[in-house]
Amino acid sequence: MSTWPTGTVARYLTVGTATVDVTEVAAYPSVEGPTETVALCGGCGERHVRDWGFDFEARDRGEDQSERLDSGGAGATAGARRWAQSHAERCRALPKPEAGR
Ligand SMILES: [Zn+2]
């Protein structure tokens, strides 16, 4: 099993032997830390994104975002994990072979 990518918090094995990675992603260069959770299937490439609710207008007003950010993504990550589990149970796409294997 290969090393998990940075920010990956969960990995699900699909029925097609690919993996679905759930990753907390820093989507905005101007924002410190992750702001969304992404589930990505390595078999079929289907992608599911859950935004943590970062609000640029609120930031520009000087409001603290820590409360708004979905308690550190707890809800978004839980939702992405549910999606990944469900997707892994039915995705039969094979992972694309890597060069040299
Ligand atoms: Zn898939």
Tab-separated table of N, CA and C and ligand atoms in Angstrom:
chain	number	residue	atom	x	y	z
A	1	MET	N	0.857	-1.202	0.000
A	1	MET	CA	0.000	0.000	0.000
A	1	MET	C	0.887	1.245	0.000
A	2	SER	N	0.614	2.133	-0.917
A	2	SER	CA	1.445	3.328	-1.038
A	2	SER	C	1.172	4.300	0.114
A	3	THR	N	2.086	5.239	0.280
A	3	THR	CA	1.940	6.258	1.313
A	3	THR	C	0.735	7.130	1.012
A	4	TRP	N	0.018	7.498	2.047
A	4	TRP	CA	-1.146	8.356	1.839
A	4	TRP	C	-0.695	9.776	1.511
A	5	PRO	N	-1.420	10.416	0.586
A	5	PRO	CA	-1.089	11.813	0.269
A	5	PRO	C	-1.308	12.722	1.482
A	6	THR	N	-0.617	13.852	1.490
A	6	THR	CA	-0.753	14.832	2.567
A	6	THR	C	-2.206	15.251	2.729
A	7	GLY	N	-2.672	15.249	3.958
A	7	GLY	CA	-4.036	15.693	4.232
A	7	GLY	C	-5.072	14.595	4.135
A	8	THR	N	-4.668	13.420	3.678
A	8	THR	CA	-5.624	12.317	3.550
A	8	THR	C	-5.972	11.785	4.943
A	9	VAL	N	-7.268	11.736	5.229
A	9	VAL	CA	-7.717	11.327	6.560
A	9	VAL	C	-8.386	9.960	6.547
A	10	ALA	N	-8.729	9.469	5.365
A	10	ALA	CA	-9.361	8.153	5.283
A	10	ALA	C	-9.197	7.609	3.873
A	11	ARG	N	-9.188	6.293	3.780
A	11	ARG	CA	-9.060	5.651	2.466
A	11	ARG	C	-9.964	4.429	2.460
A	12	TYR	N	-10.743	4.288	1.376
A	12	TYR	CA	-11.692	3.178	1.262
A	12	TYR	C	-11.329	2.326	0.069
A	13	LEU	N	-11.382	1.033	0.242
A	13	LEU	CA	-11.114	0.094	-0.842
A	13	LEU	C	-12.407	-0.173	-1.596
A	14	THR	N	-12.380	0.041	-2.915
A	14	THR	CA	-13.586	-0.197	-3.712
A	14	THR	C	-13.685	-1.674	-4.083
A	15	VAL	N	-14.855	-2.076	-4.541
A	15	VAL	CA	-15.038	-3.461	-5.000
A	15	VAL	C	-14.210	-3.732	-6.258
A	16	GLY	N	-13.770	-2.677	-6.947
A	16	GLY	CA	-12.899	-2.828	-8.111
A	16	GLY	C	-11.425	-2.770	-7.760
A	17	THR	N	-11.113	-2.801	-6.469
A	17	THR	CA	-9.750	-2.780	-5.901
A	17	THR	C	-9.016	-1.449	-6.080
A	18	ALA	N	-9.745	-0.393	-6.422
A	18	ALA	CA	-9.151	0.953	-6.397
A	18	ALA	C	-9.327	1.499	-4.973
A	19	THR	N	-8.885	2.712	-4.736
A	19	THR	CA	-9.140	3.332	-3.441
A	19	THR	C	-9.833	4.676	-3.641
A	20	VAL	N	-10.653	5.017	-2.650
A	20	VAL	CA	-11.241	6.347	-2.582
A	20	VAL	C	-10.565	7.050	-1.411
A	21	ASP	N	-9.875	8.147	-1.686
A	21	ASP	CA	-9.186	8.905	-0.648
A	21	ASP	C	-10.043	10.075	-0.186
A	22	VAL	N	-10.126	10.248	1.116
A	22	VAL	CA	-10.803	11.406	1.687
A	22	VAL	C	-9.717	12.331	2.223
A	23	THR	N	-9.651	13.540	1.660
A	23	THR	CA	-8.546	14.455	1.942
A	23	THR	C	-9.080	15.822	2.366
A	24	GLU	N	-8.483	16.365	3.424
A	24	GLU	CA	-8.820	17.727	3.849
A	24	GLU	C	-7.873	18.663	3.122
A	25	VAL	N	-8.456	19.556	2.329
A	25	VAL	CA	-7.693	20.330	1.353
A	25	VAL	C	-7.711	21.822	1.680
A	26	ALA	N	-6.529	22.440	1.581
A	26	ALA	CA	-6.441	23.900	1.663
A	26	ALA	C	-6.738	24.432	0.268
A	27	ALA	N	-7.977	24.800	0.036
A	27	ALA	CA	-8.414	25.140	-1.318
A	27	ALA	C	-8.028	26.554	-1.737
A	28	TYR	N	-7.781	27.413	-0.747
A	28	TYR	CA	-7.479	28.807	-1.073
A	28	TYR	C	-6.086	29.166	-0.574
A	29	PRO	N	-5.211	29.601	-1.469
A	29	PRO	CA	-3.852	29.945	-1.047
A	29	PRO	C	-3.815	31.029	0.017
A	30	SER	N	-4.816	31.901	0.038
A	30	SER	CA	-4.790	33.023	0.976
A	30	SER	C	-5.366	32.655	2.339
A	31	VAL	N	-5.833	31.414	2.473
A	31	VAL	CA	-6.431	30.983	3.743
A	31	VAL	C	-5.561	29.890	4.348
A	32	GLU	N	-5.203	30.066	5.618
A	32	GLU	CA	-4.368	29.072	6.272
A	32	GLU	C	-5.203	27.854	6.663
A	33	GLY	N	-4.707	26.680	6.348
A	33	GLY	CA	-5.374	25.445	6.747
A	33	GLY	C	-6.444	25.016	5.772
A	34	PRO	N	-6.950	23.790	5.961
A	34	PRO	CA	-7.947	23.245	5.033
A	34	PRO	C	-9.289	23.962	5.127
A	35	THR	N	-9.999	24.026	3.995
A	35	THR	CA	-11.309	24.664	3.951
A	35	THR	C	-12.345	23.782	3.270
A	36	GLU	N	-11.931	22.606	2.856
A	36	GLU	CA	-12.896	21.690	2.266
A	36	GLU	C	-12.379	20.263	2.374
A	37	THR	N	-13.310	19.311	2.273
A	37	THR	CA	-12.941	17.904	2.281
A	37	THR	C	-13.315	17.324	0.921
A	38	VAL	N	-12.367	16.610	0.327
A	38	VAL	CA	-12.561	16.056	-1.004
A	38	VAL	C	-12.429	14.534	-0.944
A	39	ALA	N	-13.393	13.846	-1.527
A	39	ALA	CA	-13.280	12.400	-1.704
A	39	ALA	C	-13.041	12.153	-3.184
A	40	LEU	N	-11.975	11.433	-3.495
A	40	LEU	CA	-11.607	11.198	-4.892
A	40	LEU	C	-11.400	9.708	-5.124
A	41	CYS	N	-12.118	9.174	-6.111
A	41	CYS	CA	-11.989	7.758	-6.443
A	41	CYS	C	-10.840	7.566	-7.426
A	42	GLY	N	-9.889	6.714	-7.054
A	42	GLY	CA	-8.747	6.430	-7.920
A	42	GLY	C	-9.085	5.460	-9.039
A	43	GLY	N	-10.301	4.912	-9.016
A	43	GLY	CA	-10.722	3.999	-10.079
A	43	GLY	C	-11.385	4.746	-11.215
A	44	CYS	N	-12.518	5.381	-10.933
A	44	CYS	CA	-13.286	6.041	-11.987
A	44	CYS	C	-13.022	7.536	-12.056
A	45	GLY	N	-12.381	8.089	-11.026
A	45	GLY	CA	-12.074	9.516	-11.033
A	45	GLY	C	-13.189	10.393	-10.520
A	46	GLU	N	-14.298	9.782	-10.064
A	46	GLU	CA	-15.394	10.601	-9.542
A	46	GLU	C	-14.922	11.331	-8.281
A	47	ARG	N	-15.395	12.584	-8.159
A	47	ARG	CA	-14.904	13.453	-7.104
A	47	ARG	C	-16.096	14.061	-6.372
A	48	HIS	N	-15.990	14.115	-5.049
A	48	HIS	CA	-17.069	14.654	-4.231
A	48	HIS	C	-16.457	15.680	-3.279
A	49	VAL	N	-16.979	16.908	-3.314
A	49	VAL	CA	-16.401	17.985	-2.508
A	49	VAL	C	-17.399	18.491	-1.486
A	50	ARG	N	-16.935	18.627	-0.261
A	50	ARG	CA	-17.753	19.245	0.794
A	50	ARG	C	-17.008	20.463	1.323
A	51	ASP	N	-17.602	21.615	1.117
A	51	ASP	CA	-16.992	22.864	1.552
A	51	ASP	C	-17.236	23.091	3.042
A	52	TRP	N	-16.244	23.630	3.729
A	52	TRP	CA	-16.384	23.869	5.169
A	52	TRP	C	-17.092	25.180	5.476
A	53	GLY	N	-17.341	25.973	4.468
A	53	GLY	CA	-18.103	27.201	4.670
A	53	GLY	C	-17.280	28.443	4.897
A	54	PHE	N	-16.044	28.435	4.380
A	54	PHE	CA	-15.239	29.652	4.539
A	54	PHE	C	-15.912	30.810	3.827
A	55	ASP	N	-15.956	31.949	4.487
A	55	ASP	CA	-16.662	33.112	3.959
A	55	ASP	C	-15.668	34.264	3.771
A	56	PHE	N	-15.352	34.540	2.513
A	56	PHE	CA	-14.365	35.588	2.236
A	56	PHE	C	-14.877	36.968	2.638
A	57	GLU	N	-16.175	37.196	2.456
A	57	GLU	CA	-16.716	38.510	2.823
A	57	GLU	C	-16.609	38.728	4.325
A	58	ALA	N	-16.889	37.663	5.087
A	58	ALA	CA	-16.771	37.766	6.546
A	58	ALA	C	-15.325	38.012	6.945
A	59	ARG	N	-14.410	37.331	6.265
A	59	ARG	CA	-12.990	37.542	6.561
A	59	ARG	C	-12.609	38.990	6.293
A	60	ASP	N	-13.097	39.507	5.158
A	60	ASP	CA	-12.753	40.876	4.791
A	60	ASP	C	-13.354	41.884	5.772
A	61	ARG	N	-14.423	41.468	6.455
A	61	ARG	CA	-14.989	42.324	7.516
A	61	ARG	C	-14.222	42.153	8.820
A	62	GLY	N	-13.256	41.218	8.828
A	62	GLY	CA	-12.442	41.004	10.010
A	62	GLY	C	-13.016	40.005	10.987
A	63	GLU	N	-14.057	39.274	10.585
A	63	GLU	CA	-14.674	38.295	11.489
A	63	GLU	C	-13.819	37.046	11.626
A	64	ASP	N	-13.843	36.470	12.819
A	64	ASP	CA	-13.124	35.231	13.066
A	64	ASP	C	-13.839	34.093	12.347
A	65	GLN	N	-13.072	33.315	11.581
A	65	GLN	CA	-13.664	32.240	10.781
A	65	GLN	C	-13.693	30.900	11.514
A	66	SER	N	-13.041	30.841	12.672
A	66	SER	CA	-12.845	29.538	13.299
A	66	SER	C	-14.171	28.866	13.679
A	67	GLU	N	-15.160	29.683	14.088
A	67	GLU	CA	-16.464	29.114	14.433
A	67	GLU	C	-17.208	28.659	13.180
A	68	ARG	N	-17.076	29.480	12.148
A	68	ARG	CA	-17.803	29.227	10.915
A	68	ARG	C	-17.306	27.982	10.192
A	69	LEU	N	-16.021	27.697	10.373
A	69	LEU	CA	-15.410	26.630	9.590
A	69	LEU	C	-15.820	25.235	10.060
A	70	ASP	N	-17.086	25.017	10.253
A	70	ASP	CA	-17.615	23.669	10.398
A	70	ASP	C	-16.857	22.856	11.443
A	71	SER	N	-16.500	23.496	12.568
A	71	SER	CA	-15.777	22.816	13.643
A	71	SER	C	-14.582	22.024	13.117
A	72	GLY	N	-13.745	22.696	12.320
A	72	GLY	CA	-12.578	22.022	11.771
A	72	GLY	C	-12.933	20.975	10.735
A	73	GLY	N	-14.060	21.163	10.073
A	73	GLY	CA	-14.428	20.254	8.996
A	73	GLY	C	-15.085	18.970	9.449
A	74	ALA	N	-15.468	18.902	10.729
A	74	ALA	CA	-16.030	17.648	11.253
A	74	ALA	C	-17.241	17.174	10.442
A	75	GLY	N	-18.151	18.094	10.170
A	75	GLY	CA	-19.349	17.703	9.422
A	75	GLY	C	-19.032	17.374	7.974
A	76	ALA	N	-18.179	18.205	7.361
A	76	ALA	CA	-17.827	17.991	5.957
A	76	ALA	C	-17.068	16.679	5.779
A	77	THR	N	-16.139	16.423	6.683
A	77	THR	CA	-15.339	15.198	6.562
A	77	THR	C	-16.195	13.970	6.811
A	78	ALA	N	-17.097	14.050	7.768
A	78	ALA	CA	-18.002	12.924	8.020
A	78	ALA	C	-18.860	12.659	6.785
A	79	GLY	N	-19.325	13.732	6.151
A	79	GLY	CA	-20.142	13.581	4.948
A	79	GLY	C	-19.342	12.988	3.799
A	80	ALA	N	-18.113	13.438	3.664
A	80	ALA	CA	-17.251	12.924	2.593
A	80	ALA	C	-16.932	11.447	2.832
A	81	ARG	N	-16.755	11.068	4.095
A	81	ARG	CA	-16.488	9.654	4.413
A	81	ARG	C	-17.701	8.796	4.077
A	82	ARG	N	-18.891	9.304	4.358
A	82	ARG	CA	-20.104	8.548	4.006
A	82	ARG	C	-20.193	8.356	2.494
A	83	TRP	N	-19.897	9.432	1.752
A	83	TRP	CA	-19.930	9.340	0.297
A	83	TRP	C	-18.905	8.317	-0.172
A	84	ALA	N	-17.700	8.365	0.382
A	84	ALA	CA	-16.609	7.467	-0.027
A	84	ALA	C	-16.970	6.007	0.251
A	85	GLN	N	-17.549	5.772	1.415
A	85	GLN	CA	-17.961	4.406	1.768
A	85	GLN	C	-18.994	3.891	0.771
A	86	SER	N	-19.983	4.723	0.502
A	86	SER	CA	-21.056	4.342	-0.408
A	86	SER	C	-20.518	4.126	-1.826
A	87	HIS	N	-19.645	5.015	-2.265
A	87	HIS	CA	-19.079	4.893	-3.601
A	87	HIS	C	-18.218	3.634	-3.705
A	88	ALA	N	-17.413	3.381	-2.684
A	88	ALA	CA	-16.506	2.224	-2.694
A	88	ALA	C	-17.284	0.911	-2.792
A	89	GLU	N	-18.478	0.904	-2.243
A	89	GLU	CA	-19.283	-0.325	-2.248
A	89	GLU	C	-19.803	-0.684	-3.642
A	90	ARG	N	-19.855	0.312	-4.556
A	90	ARG	CA	-20.449	0.016	-5.861
A	90	ARG	C	-19.544	0.313	-7.051
A	91	CYS	N	-18.387	0.954	-6.835
A	91	CYS	CA	-17.523	1.311	-7.969
A	91	CYS	C	-16.680	0.108	-8.394
A	92	ARG	N	-16.822	-0.249	-9.649
A	92	ARG	CA	-16.079	-1.406	-10.163
A	92	ARG	C	-14.980	-1.006	-11.137
A	93	ALA	N	-14.676	0.290	-11.216
A	93	ALA	CA	-13.599	0.746	-12.104
A	93	ALA	C	-12.257	0.308	-11.534
A	94	LEU	N	-11.398	-0.197	-12.376
A	94	LEU	CA	-10.070	-0.616	-11.941
A	94	LEU	C	-9.148	0.590	-11.862
A	95	PRO	N	-8.227	0.579	-10.900
A	95	PRO	CA	-7.247	1.672	-10.861
A	95	PRO	C	-6.372	1.619	-12.104
A	96	LYS	N	-6.027	2.791	-12.621
A	96	LYS	CA	-5.159	2.856	-13.790
A	96	LYS	C	-3.751	2.419	-13.381
A	97	PRO	N	-3.150	1.488	-14.137
A	97	PRO	CA	-1.803	1.046	-13.758
A	97	PRO	C	-0.812	2.205	-13.831
A	98	GLU	N	0.116	2.237	-12.875
A	98	GLU	CA	1.161	3.263	-12.913
A	98	GLU	C	2.268	2.806	-13.839
A	99	ALA	N	2.948	3.770	-14.435
A	99	ALA	CA	4.045	3.435	-15.353
A	99	ALA	C	5.119	2.624	-14.630
A	100	GLY	N	5.615	1.617	-15.280
A	100	GLY	CA	6.698	0.831	-14.716
A	100	GLY	C	6.247	-0.357	-13.894
A	101	ARG	N	4.928	-0.518	-13.712
A	101	ARG	CA	4.461	-1.667	-12.943
A	101	ARG	C	4.174	-2.861	-13.821
B	1	ZN	ZN	-15.188	5.172	-8.553
